[in-house]
Coordinates of C-alpha atoms and ligand atoms in Angstrom, one line a residue:
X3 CA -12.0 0.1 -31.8
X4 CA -9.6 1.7 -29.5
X5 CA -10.5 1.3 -25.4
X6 CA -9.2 2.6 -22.2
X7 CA -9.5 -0.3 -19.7
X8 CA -8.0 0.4 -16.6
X9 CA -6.9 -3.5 -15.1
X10 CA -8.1 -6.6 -15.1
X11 CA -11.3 -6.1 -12.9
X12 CA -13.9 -7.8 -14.2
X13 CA -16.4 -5.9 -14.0
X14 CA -14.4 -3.0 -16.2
X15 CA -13.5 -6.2 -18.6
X16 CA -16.9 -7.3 -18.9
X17 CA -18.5 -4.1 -19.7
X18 CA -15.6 -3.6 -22.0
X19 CA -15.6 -6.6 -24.0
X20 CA -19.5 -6.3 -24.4
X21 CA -18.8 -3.2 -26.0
X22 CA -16.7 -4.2 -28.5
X23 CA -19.3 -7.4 -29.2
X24 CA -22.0 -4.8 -29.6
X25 CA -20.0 -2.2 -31.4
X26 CA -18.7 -4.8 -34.0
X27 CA -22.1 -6.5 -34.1
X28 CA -20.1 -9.7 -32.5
X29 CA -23.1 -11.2 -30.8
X30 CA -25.3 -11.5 -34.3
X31 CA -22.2 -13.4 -35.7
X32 CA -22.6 -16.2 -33.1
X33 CA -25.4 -18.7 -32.7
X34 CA -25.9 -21.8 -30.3
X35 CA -23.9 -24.8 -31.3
X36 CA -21.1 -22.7 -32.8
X37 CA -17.7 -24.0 -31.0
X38 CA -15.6 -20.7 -30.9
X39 CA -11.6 -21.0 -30.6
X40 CA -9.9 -18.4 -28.6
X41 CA -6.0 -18.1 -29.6
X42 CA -4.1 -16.1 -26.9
X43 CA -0.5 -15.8 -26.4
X44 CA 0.9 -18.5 -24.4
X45 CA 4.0 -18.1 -25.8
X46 CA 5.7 -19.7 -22.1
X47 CA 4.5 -20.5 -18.8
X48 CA 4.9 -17.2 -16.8
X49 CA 2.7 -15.4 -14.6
X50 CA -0.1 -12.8 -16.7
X51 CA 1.6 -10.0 -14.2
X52 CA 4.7 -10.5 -16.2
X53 CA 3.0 -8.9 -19.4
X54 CA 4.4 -12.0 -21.5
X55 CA 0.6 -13.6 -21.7
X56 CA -2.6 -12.7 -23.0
X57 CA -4.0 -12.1 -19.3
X58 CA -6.9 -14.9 -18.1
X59 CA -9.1 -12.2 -16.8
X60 CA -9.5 -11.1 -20.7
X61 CA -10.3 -14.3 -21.7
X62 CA -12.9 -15.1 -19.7
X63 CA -14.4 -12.0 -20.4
X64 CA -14.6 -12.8 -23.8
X65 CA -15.4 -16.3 -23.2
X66 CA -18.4 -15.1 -21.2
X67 CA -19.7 -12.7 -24.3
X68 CA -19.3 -16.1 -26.1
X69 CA -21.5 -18.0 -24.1
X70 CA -24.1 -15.5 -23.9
X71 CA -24.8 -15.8 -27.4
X72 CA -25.1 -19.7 -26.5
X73 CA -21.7 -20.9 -28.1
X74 CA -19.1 -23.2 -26.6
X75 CA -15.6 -22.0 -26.0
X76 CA -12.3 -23.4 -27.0
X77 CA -9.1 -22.3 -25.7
X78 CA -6.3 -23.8 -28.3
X79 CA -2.7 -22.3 -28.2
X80 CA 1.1 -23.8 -28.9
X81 CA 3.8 -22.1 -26.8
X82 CA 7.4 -22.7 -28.0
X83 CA 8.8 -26.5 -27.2
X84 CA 7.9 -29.6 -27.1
X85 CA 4.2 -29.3 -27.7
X86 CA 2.4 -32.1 -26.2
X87 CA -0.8 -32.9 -23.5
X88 CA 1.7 -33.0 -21.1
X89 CA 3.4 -29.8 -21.5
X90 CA 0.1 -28.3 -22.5
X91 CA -1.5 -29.2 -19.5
X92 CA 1.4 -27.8 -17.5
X93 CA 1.5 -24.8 -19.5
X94 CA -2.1 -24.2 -19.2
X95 CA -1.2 -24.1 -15.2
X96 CA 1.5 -22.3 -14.7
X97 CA -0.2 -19.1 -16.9
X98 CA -3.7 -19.3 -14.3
X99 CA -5.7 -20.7 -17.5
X100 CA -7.0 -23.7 -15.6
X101 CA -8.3 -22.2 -13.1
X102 CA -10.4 -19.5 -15.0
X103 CA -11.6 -22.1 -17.4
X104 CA -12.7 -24.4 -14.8
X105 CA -15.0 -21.3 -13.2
X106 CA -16.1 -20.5 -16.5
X107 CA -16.9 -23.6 -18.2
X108 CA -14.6 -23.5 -20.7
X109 CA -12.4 -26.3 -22.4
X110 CA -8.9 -26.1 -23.2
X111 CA -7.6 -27.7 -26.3
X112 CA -4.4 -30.4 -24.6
X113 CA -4.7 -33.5 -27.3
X114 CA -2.3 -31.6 -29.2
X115 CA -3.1 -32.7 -32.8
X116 CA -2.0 -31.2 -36.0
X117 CA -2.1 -31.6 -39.4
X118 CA 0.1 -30.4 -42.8
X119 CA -2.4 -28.4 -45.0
X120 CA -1.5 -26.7 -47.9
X121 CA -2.0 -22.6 -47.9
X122 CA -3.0 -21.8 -51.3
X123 CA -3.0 -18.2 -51.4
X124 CA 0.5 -18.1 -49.5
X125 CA 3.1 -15.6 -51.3
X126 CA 5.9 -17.5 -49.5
X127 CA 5.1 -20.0 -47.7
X128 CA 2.5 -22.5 -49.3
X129 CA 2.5 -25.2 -47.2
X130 CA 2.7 -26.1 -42.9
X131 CA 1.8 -27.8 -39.9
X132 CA -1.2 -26.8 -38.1
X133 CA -2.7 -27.4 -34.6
X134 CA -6.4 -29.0 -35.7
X135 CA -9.0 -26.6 -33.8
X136 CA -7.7 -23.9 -36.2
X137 CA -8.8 -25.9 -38.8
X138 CA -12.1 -26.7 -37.9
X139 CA -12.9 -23.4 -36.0
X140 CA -16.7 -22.2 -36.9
X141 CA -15.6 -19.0 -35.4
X142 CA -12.1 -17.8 -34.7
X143 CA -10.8 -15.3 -32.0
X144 CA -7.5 -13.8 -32.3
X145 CA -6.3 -12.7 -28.7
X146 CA -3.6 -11.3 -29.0
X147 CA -0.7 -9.2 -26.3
X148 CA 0.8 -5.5 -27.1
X149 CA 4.5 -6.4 -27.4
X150 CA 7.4 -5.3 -28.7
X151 CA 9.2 -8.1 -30.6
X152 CA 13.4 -8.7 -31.0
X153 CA 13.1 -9.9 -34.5
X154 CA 10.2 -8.8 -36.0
X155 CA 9.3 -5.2 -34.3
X156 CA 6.7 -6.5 -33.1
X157 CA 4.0 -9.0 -31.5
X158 CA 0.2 -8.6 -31.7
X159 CA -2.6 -10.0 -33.8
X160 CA -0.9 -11.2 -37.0
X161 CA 2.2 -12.8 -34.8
X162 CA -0.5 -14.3 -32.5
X163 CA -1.1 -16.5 -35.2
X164 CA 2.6 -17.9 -35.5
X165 CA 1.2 -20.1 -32.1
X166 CA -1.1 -22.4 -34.6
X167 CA 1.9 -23.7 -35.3
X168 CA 2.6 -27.1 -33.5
X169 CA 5.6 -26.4 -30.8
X170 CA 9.1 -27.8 -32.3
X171 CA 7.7 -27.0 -36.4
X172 CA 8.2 -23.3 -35.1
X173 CA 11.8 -23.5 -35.2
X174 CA 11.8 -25.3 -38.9
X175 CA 9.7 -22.5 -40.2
X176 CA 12.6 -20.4 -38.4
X177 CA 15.0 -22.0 -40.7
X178 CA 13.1 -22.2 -43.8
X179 CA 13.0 -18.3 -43.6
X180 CA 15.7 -17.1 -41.8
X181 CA 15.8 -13.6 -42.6
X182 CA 13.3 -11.3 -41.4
X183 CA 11.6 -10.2 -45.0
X184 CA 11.0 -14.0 -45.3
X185 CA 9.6 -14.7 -42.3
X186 CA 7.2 -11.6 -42.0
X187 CA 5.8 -12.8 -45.1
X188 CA 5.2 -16.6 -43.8
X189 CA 3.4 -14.9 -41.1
X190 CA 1.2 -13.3 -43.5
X191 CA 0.3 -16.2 -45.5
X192 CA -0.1 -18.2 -41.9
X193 CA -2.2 -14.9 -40.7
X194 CA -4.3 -14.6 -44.4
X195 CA -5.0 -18.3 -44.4
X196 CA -6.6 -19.1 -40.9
X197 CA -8.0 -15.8 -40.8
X198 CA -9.7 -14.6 -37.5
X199 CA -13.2 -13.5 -36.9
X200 CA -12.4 -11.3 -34.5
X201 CA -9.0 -9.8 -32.9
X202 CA -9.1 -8.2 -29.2
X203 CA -5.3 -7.3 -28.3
X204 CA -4.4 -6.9 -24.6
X205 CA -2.5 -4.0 -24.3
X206 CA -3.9 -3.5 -21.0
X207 CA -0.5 -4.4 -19.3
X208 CA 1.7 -4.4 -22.5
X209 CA 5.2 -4.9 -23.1
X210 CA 8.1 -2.6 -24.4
X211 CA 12.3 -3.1 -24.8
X212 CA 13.5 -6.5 -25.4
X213 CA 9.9 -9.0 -26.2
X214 CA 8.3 -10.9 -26.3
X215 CA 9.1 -12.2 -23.4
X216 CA 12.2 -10.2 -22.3
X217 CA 10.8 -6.8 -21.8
X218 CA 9.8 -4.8 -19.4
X219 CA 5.8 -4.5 -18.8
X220 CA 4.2 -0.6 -19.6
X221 CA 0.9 -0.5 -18.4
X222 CA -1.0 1.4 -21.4
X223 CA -4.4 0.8 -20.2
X224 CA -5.7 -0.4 -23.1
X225 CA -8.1 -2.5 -25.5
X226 CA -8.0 -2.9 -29.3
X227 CA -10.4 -4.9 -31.2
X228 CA -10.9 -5.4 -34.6
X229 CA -12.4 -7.7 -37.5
X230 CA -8.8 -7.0 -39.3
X231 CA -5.9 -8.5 -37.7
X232 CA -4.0 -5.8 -39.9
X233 CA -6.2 -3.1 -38.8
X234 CA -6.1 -3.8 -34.6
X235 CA -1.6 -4.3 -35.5
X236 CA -1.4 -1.1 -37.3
X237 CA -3.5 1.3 -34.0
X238 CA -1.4 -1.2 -31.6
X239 CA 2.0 -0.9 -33.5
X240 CA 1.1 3.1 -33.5
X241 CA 0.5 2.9 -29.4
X242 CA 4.1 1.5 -29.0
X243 CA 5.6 4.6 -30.7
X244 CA 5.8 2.6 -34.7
X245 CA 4.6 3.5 -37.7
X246 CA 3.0 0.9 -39.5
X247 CA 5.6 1.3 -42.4
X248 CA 8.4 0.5 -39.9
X249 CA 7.1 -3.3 -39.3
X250 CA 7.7 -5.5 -42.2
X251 CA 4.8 -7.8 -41.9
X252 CA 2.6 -4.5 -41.4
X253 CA 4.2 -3.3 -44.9
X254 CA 4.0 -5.9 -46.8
X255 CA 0.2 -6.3 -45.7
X256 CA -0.4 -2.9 -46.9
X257 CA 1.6 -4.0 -50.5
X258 CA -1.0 -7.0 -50.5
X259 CA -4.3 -4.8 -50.1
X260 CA -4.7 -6.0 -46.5
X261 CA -4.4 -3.2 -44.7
X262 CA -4.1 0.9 -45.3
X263 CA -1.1 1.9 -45.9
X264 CA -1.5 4.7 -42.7
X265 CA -3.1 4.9 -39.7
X266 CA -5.3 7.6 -41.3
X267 CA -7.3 5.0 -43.8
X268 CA -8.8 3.2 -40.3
X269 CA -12.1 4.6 -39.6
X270 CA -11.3 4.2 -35.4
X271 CA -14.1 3.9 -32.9
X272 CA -13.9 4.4 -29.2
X273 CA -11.4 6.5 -27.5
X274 CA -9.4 8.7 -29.6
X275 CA -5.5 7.2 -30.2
X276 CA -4.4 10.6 -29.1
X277 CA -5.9 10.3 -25.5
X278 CA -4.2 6.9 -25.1
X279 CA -0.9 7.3 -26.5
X280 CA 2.1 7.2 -23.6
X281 CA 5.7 8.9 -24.6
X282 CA 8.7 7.1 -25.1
X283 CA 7.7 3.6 -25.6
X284 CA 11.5 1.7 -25.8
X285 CA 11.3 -0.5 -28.2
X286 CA 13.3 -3.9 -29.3
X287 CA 16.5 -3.9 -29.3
X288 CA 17.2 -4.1 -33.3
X289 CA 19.6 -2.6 -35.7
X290 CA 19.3 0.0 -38.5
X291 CA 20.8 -1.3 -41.1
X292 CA 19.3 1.2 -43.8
X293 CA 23.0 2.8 -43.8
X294 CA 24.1 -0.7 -45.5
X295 CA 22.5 -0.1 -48.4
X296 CA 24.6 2.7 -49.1
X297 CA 27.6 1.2 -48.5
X298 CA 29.5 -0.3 -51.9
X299 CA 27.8 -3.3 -52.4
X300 CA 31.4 -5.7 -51.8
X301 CA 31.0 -4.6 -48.1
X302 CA 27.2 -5.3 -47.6
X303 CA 27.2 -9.1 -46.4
X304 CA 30.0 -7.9 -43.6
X305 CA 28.9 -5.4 -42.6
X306 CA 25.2 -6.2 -42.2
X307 CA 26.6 -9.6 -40.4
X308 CA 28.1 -6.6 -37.8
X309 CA 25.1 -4.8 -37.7
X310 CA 22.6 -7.4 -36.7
X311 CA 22.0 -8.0 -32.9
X312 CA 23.5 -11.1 -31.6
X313 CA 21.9 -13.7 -28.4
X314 CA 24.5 -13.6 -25.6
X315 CA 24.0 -15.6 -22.8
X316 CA 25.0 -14.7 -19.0
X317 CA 26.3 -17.2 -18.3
X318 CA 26.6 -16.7 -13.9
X319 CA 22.4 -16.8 -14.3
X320 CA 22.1 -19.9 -16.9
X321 CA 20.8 -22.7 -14.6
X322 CA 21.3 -25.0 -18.0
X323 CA 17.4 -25.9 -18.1
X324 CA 18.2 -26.4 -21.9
X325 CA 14.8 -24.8 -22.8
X326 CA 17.2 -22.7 -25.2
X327 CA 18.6 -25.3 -26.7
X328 CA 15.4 -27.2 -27.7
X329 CA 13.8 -24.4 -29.3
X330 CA 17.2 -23.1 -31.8
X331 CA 16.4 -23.9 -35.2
X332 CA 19.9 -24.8 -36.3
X333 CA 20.4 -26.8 -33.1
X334 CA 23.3 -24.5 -32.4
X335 CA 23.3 -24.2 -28.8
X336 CA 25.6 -27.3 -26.2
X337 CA 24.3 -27.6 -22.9
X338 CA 28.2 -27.9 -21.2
X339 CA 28.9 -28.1 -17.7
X340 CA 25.4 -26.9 -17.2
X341 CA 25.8 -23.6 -19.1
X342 CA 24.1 -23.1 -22.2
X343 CA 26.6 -22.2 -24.8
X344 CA 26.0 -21.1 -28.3
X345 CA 28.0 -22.0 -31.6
X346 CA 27.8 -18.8 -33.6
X347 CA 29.0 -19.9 -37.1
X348 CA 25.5 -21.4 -37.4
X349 CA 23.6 -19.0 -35.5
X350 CA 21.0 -16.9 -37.9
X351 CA 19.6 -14.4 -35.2
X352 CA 16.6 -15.6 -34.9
X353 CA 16.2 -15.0 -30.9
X354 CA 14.1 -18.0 -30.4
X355 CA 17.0 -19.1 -27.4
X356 CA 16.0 -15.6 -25.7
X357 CA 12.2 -16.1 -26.2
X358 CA 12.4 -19.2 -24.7
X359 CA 14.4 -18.8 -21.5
X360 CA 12.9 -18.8 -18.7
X361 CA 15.3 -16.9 -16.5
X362 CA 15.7 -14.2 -19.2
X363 CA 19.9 -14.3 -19.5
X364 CA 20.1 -14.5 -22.8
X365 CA 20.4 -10.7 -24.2
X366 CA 20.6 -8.9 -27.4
X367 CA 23.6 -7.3 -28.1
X368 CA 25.3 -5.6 -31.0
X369 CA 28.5 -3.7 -31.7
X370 CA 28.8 -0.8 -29.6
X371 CA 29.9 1.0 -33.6
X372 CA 26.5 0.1 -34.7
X373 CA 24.4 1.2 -31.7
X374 CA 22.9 4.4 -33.1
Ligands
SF4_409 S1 17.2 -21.4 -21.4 FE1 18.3 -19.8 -20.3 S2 18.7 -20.7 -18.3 FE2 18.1 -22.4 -19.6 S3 20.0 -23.2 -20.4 FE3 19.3 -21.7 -21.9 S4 20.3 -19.7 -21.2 FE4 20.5 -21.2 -19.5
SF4_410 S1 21.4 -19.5 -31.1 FE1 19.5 -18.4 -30.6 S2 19.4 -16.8 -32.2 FE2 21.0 -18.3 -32.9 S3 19.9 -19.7 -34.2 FE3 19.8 -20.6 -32.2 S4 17.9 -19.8 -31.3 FE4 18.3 -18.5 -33.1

């Protein structure tokens, strides 16, 4: 169900999100007693009108549809770093969620327990660390930002999920599955394992170029909700100008069944994708490397290890916080003279140092041959 929603008003949220509960008969799903987790995208502590988070207003709108059906609300998320009450708490601040759930009477998840559970349907990945509301959720809602994404295409519903992952055990699944085939397909068993009720992606203010978090915000004016998380990535992937074939983990869900393999196998509801497309939507800063396959095979590993965006780090702007350095998987990055400075020989482009940093100097670059 595609929505035009203007801004974060809430009156226009309210009457919005109702909509969606009716439309996808929501409201007969829930019953007093029922704890329901909301899962939005913390994925740092920045202000909502950056377009990094899921915006507060949005989840106390759905909060609020929640508690009309006379269910509790949960708000349970793990940003990148160290994840602990402390930094939760602080984290929960900084992105105006205390405030909202204080007004609203809603609780927010900050003892920061997990647990390793096996995922026994997972094509790759068949085993991780999970924060424990996911695990117990009677009722799961997936709340997701429109981003653009600098290693995976892209960030909404399905990479939403990646945050029920306890803080530092991000970067291990990082190096367990370096390469981005891999990874796309751990988020899939993640994604097909904990499997939300209900997705509502805020693509109100959304996020194009270099996300998730180094972008520039696009206000698209819109709502997507779904019972699929495959279904709401596929329309949301379309509104930032790609087709569902050109993100991996969209792909591969349509190999598994999950998903249509088009656009045009989604019956949509609401306002017509036409009449909220925008032109021109950049999008992340990411190679084509199609043209290595075509290349005799002795010259592949080079030439795809030219291809593929690198981090580069201004350094005049680093303030040497270190925030990069804790989150690289291969613990690749020195914090000298503070200036962050990064030790490419293990480096495996994963751009979890430019997600994380908090003054945004980390770019993407790649060979000026390669940028077609
Ligand atoms: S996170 Fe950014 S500002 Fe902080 S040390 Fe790394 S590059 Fe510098
Ligand atoms: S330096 Fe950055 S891109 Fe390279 S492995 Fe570390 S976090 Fe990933």
């Amino acid at each position: 169900m595609l929505l035009r929603c203007t801004g974060y008003g809430a009156e226009e949220l309210d009457e919005k999100v109702d909509a969606i509960f009716q439309e996808l008969h929501i409201y007969e799903e829930l019953s007093p007693g029922m704890t329901v987790v909301l899962k939005p995208n913390l994925v740092m502590t920045s202000k909502p009108e950056e377009a990094i988070i899921t915006h507060p207003a949005l989840v106390a709108a759905v909060g609020k549809c929640v508690q009309r059906a006379g269910a509790k609300v949960l708000i349970a998320e793990s940003p990148g770093g160290p994840y602990t009450p402390m930094t939760m708490k602080a984290a929960f601040r900084g992105c105006g969620y205390t405030d909202m759930a204080e007004a609203c009477g809603f609780s927010l998840y900050t003892d920061c327990e997990s647990r390793e559970v096996p995922l026994p349907g997972g094509v790759r990945c068949r085993r991780m660390a999970i924060v424990s509301p996911f695990l117990g959720a009677d009722y799961l809602i997936d709340l997701a930002k429109l981003k653009t994404h600098s290693m995976v295409g892209f960030s909404g519903a399905v990479k939403n999920m990646f945050g029920a992952v306890p803080g530092l055990k991000k970067p291990e699944l990082h190096c367990r599955f370096p390469e981005k085939p891999e990874f796309s397909e751990m988020l899939l068993d993640l994604c097909d394992f904990l499997q939300p009720d209900l997705c509502i992606t805020d693509g109100i203010w959304a996020m194009e170029g270099n996300g998730p978090t180094g972008g520039t915000r696009r206000d698209l004016g819109v709502l997507a909700a779904s019972k699929s998380p495959y279904a709401v990535d596929v329309c949301c992937a379309k509104l930032a100008g790609l087709e569902a074939g050109q993100v991996l983990m969209l792909r591969y869900a349509a190999e598994r069944g999950l998903v249509p393999q088009s656009i045009d196998g989604l019956e949509l509801l609401g306002d017509s994708l036409e009449s909220l497309s925008v032109p021109d939507f950049q999008k992340a800063e990411a190679s084509s490397t199609d043209f290595i396959d075509r290349l005799p095979r002795f010259l592949r590993p080079a030439a795809k290890k030219l291809a593929t965006p690198y981090p580069r780090i201004e350094k005049k702007s680093c303030v040497g916080c270190g925030k990069c350095a804790e989150s690289c998987p291969q613990n690749t990055i020195e914090i000298k003279d503070h200036k962050a400075e990064i030790d490419y020989r293990r480096c495996i482009r994963c751009f979890c140092c430019h997600e994380m940093c908090p003054k945004h100097v980390i770019e993407i670059r790649r060979l000026r041959l390669f940028n077609v």
